[in-house]
PDB file of C-alpha atoms in Angstrom:
ATOM      1  CA  MET A   1     124.378 192.816  69.631  1.00 61.00           C
ATOM      2  CA  THR A   2     124.424 192.828  65.726  1.00 70.00           C
ATOM      3  CA  MET A   3     126.877 194.654  63.641  1.00 73.00           C
ATOM      4  CA  LYS A   4     125.956 198.480  62.546  1.00 80.00           C
ATOM      5  CA  LYS A   5     125.557 199.275  59.403  1.00 88.00           C
ATOM      6  CA  ILE A   6     128.138 202.211  58.530  1.00 90.00           C
ATOM      7  CA  ALA A   7     127.007 205.178  56.529  1.00 89.00           C
ATOM      8  CA  LYS A   8     128.775 205.669  53.776  1.00 85.00           C
ATOM      9  CA  ASN A   9     128.820 209.379  53.817  1.00 92.00           C
ATOM     10  CA  ILE A  10     130.755 208.704  56.957  1.00 95.00           C
ATOM     11  CA  LYS A  11     132.913 211.215  58.347  1.00 96.00           C
ATOM     12  CA  PHE A  12     136.570 210.403  59.417  1.00 96.00           C
ATOM     13  CA  GLU A  13     136.304 211.468  63.177  1.00 96.00           C
ATOM     14  CA  GLU A  14     132.680 209.864  63.389  1.00 96.00           C
ATOM     15  CA  ALA A  15     134.409 206.834  62.069  1.00 96.00           C
ATOM     16  CA  LEU A  16     137.498 206.908  64.647  1.00 97.00           C
ATOM     17  CA  ALA A  17     135.155 207.478  67.269  1.00 97.00           C
ATOM     18  CA  GLU A  18     132.890 204.729  66.442  1.00 96.00           C
ATOM     19  CA  LEU A  19     136.126 202.427  66.343  1.00 97.00           C
ATOM     20  CA  GLU A  20     137.555 203.964  69.609  1.00 97.00           C
ATOM     21  CA  HIS A  21     134.430 202.712  71.543  1.00 96.00           C
ATOM     22  CA  GLN A  22     133.875 199.268  69.756  1.00 96.00           C
ATOM     23  CA  VAL A  23     138.187 198.876  71.342  1.00 97.00           C
ATOM     24  CA  GLN A  24     136.861 199.950  74.632  1.00 97.00           C
ATOM     25  CA  LEU A  25     134.133 197.650  74.469  1.00 95.00           C
ATOM     26  CA  LEU A  26     135.841 194.712  73.521  1.00 96.00           C
ATOM     27  CA  GLU A  27     138.813 195.905  76.087  1.00 96.00           C
ATOM     28  CA  SER A  28     136.213 195.770  78.997  1.00 96.00           C
ATOM     29  CA  GLY A  29     136.036 192.003  78.545  1.00 94.00           C
ATOM     30  CA  GLU A  30     132.441 191.901  79.996  1.00 95.00           C
ATOM     31  CA  LEU A  31     131.031 191.306  76.972  1.00 95.00           C
ATOM     32  CA  PRO A  32     129.563 187.629  75.764  1.00 96.00           C
ATOM     33  CA  LEU A  33     131.456 185.926  73.230  1.00 96.00           C
ATOM     34  CA  GLU A  34     128.748 186.399  70.357  1.00 95.00           C
ATOM     35  CA  GLU A  35     128.833 190.186  70.913  1.00 95.00           C
ATOM     36  CA  ALA A  36     132.789 190.507  71.022  1.00 96.00           C
ATOM     37  CA  LEU A  37     132.646 189.016  67.879  1.00 96.00           C
ATOM     38  CA  ALA A  38     130.037 191.488  66.570  1.00 95.00           C
ATOM     39  CA  ALA A  39     131.861 194.493  67.993  1.00 96.00           C
ATOM     40  CA  PHE A  40     135.188 193.089  66.245  1.00 96.00           C
ATOM     41  CA  GLN A  41     133.612 192.819  63.061  1.00 96.00           C
ATOM     42  CA  GLN A  42     132.549 196.355  63.686  1.00 96.00           C
ATOM     43  CA  GLY A  43     135.942 197.550  64.059  1.00 96.00           C
ATOM     44  CA  VAL A  44     137.621 196.087  61.238  1.00 96.00           C
ATOM     45  CA  ALA A  45     134.795 197.386  59.249  1.00 96.00           C
ATOM     46  CA  LEU A  46     135.046 201.022  61.005  1.00 97.00           C
ATOM     47  CA  SER A  47     139.105 200.539  60.700  1.00 97.00           C
ATOM     48  CA  LYS A  48     138.812 199.950  57.204  1.00 96.00           C
ATOM     49  CA  VAL A  49     136.783 202.989  56.415  1.00 96.00           C
ATOM     50  CA  CYS A  50     139.337 205.360  58.414  1.00 96.00           C
ATOM     51  CA  MET A  51     142.245 204.191  56.345  1.00 95.00           C
ATOM     52  CA  THR A  52     140.369 204.268  52.707  1.00 94.00           C
ATOM     53  CA  LYS A  53     139.195 208.141  53.846  1.00 93.00           C
ATOM     54  CA  LEU A  54     142.581 208.436  55.011  1.00 91.00           C
ATOM     55  CA  ASN A  55     144.671 207.229  51.862  1.00 87.00           C
ATOM     56  CA  THR A  56     142.474 209.375  49.476  1.00 84.00           C
ATOM     57  CA  VAL A  57     143.621 212.495  51.672  1.00 81.00           C
ATOM     58  CA  GLN A  58     147.225 211.166  50.877  1.00 75.00           C
ATOM     59  CA  GLN A  59     146.755 211.044  47.402  1.00 69.00           C
ATOM     60  CA  GLU A  60     144.954 214.544  47.580  1.00 70.00           C
ATOM     61  CA  VAL A  61     147.842 216.311  50.131  1.00 66.00           C
ATOM     62  CA  GLU A  62     149.969 218.033  47.834  1.00 51.00           C
ATOM     63  CA  LYS A  63     153.484 220.125  49.285  1.00 44.00           C
ATOM     64  CA  ILE A  64     154.180 223.514  47.427  1.00 43.00           C
ATOM     65  CA  VAL A  65     157.908 223.687  47.230  1.00 44.00           C
ATOM     66  CA  VAL A  66     159.477 226.752  45.391  1.00 40.00           C
ATOM     67  CA  ALA A  67     161.182 225.988  42.722  1.00 42.00           C
ATOM     68  CA  ALA A  68     165.303 226.009  42.046  1.00 46.00           C
ATOM     69  CA  ASP A  69     165.478 228.386  39.829  1.00 53.00           C
ATOM     70  CA  ASP A  70     164.142 231.309  42.542  1.00 58.00           C
ATOM     71  CA  ASP A  71     161.896 233.290  39.909  1.00 63.00           C
ATOM     72  CA  ASN A  72     159.111 232.652  42.027  1.00 64.00           C
ATOM     73  CA  GLU A  73     157.665 230.004  40.108  1.00 65.00           C
ATOM     74  CA  TYR A  74     156.249 227.243  42.082  1.00 65.00           C
ATOM     75  CA  GLU A  75     155.965 223.175  41.236  1.00 65.00           C
ATOM     76  CA  LEU A  76     154.401 220.559  43.441  1.00 64.00           C
ATOM     77  CA  GLU A  77     155.119 217.819  44.677  1.00 66.00           C
ATOM     78  CA  THR A  78     152.857 214.790  45.811  1.00 64.00           C
ATOM     79  CA  PHE A  79     152.916 213.244  49.428  1.00 62.00           C
ATOM     80  CA  ALA A  80     154.223 210.463  48.280  1.00 62.00           C
ATOM     81  CA  GLU A  81     157.269 212.031  46.898  1.00 60.00           C
ATOM     82  CA  LEU A  82     157.893 213.935  50.230  1.00 56.00           C
ATOM     83  CA  GLU A  83     158.260 210.410  51.963  1.00 58.00           C
ATOM     84  CA  ASP A  84     161.454 209.686  49.847  1.00 52.00           C
TER      85      ASP A  84
END
């Protein structure tokens, strides 16, 4: 089993589904050592793709908060500020 090339435009859901498939293959315990290593490497690559996509989305997520002066003005609060 050789490591498949991951498409640059792969969607998060597709990458996650493929990652889950690789995990299932590894958990089955039925792969020869070389194939298990390739599945592991594929899983690591897919995991990085998923984390990159999640980090990108996290940076874009903003919460609209009504301003404290209650005059119907809104301010944007970044995702990172919400975690504090």
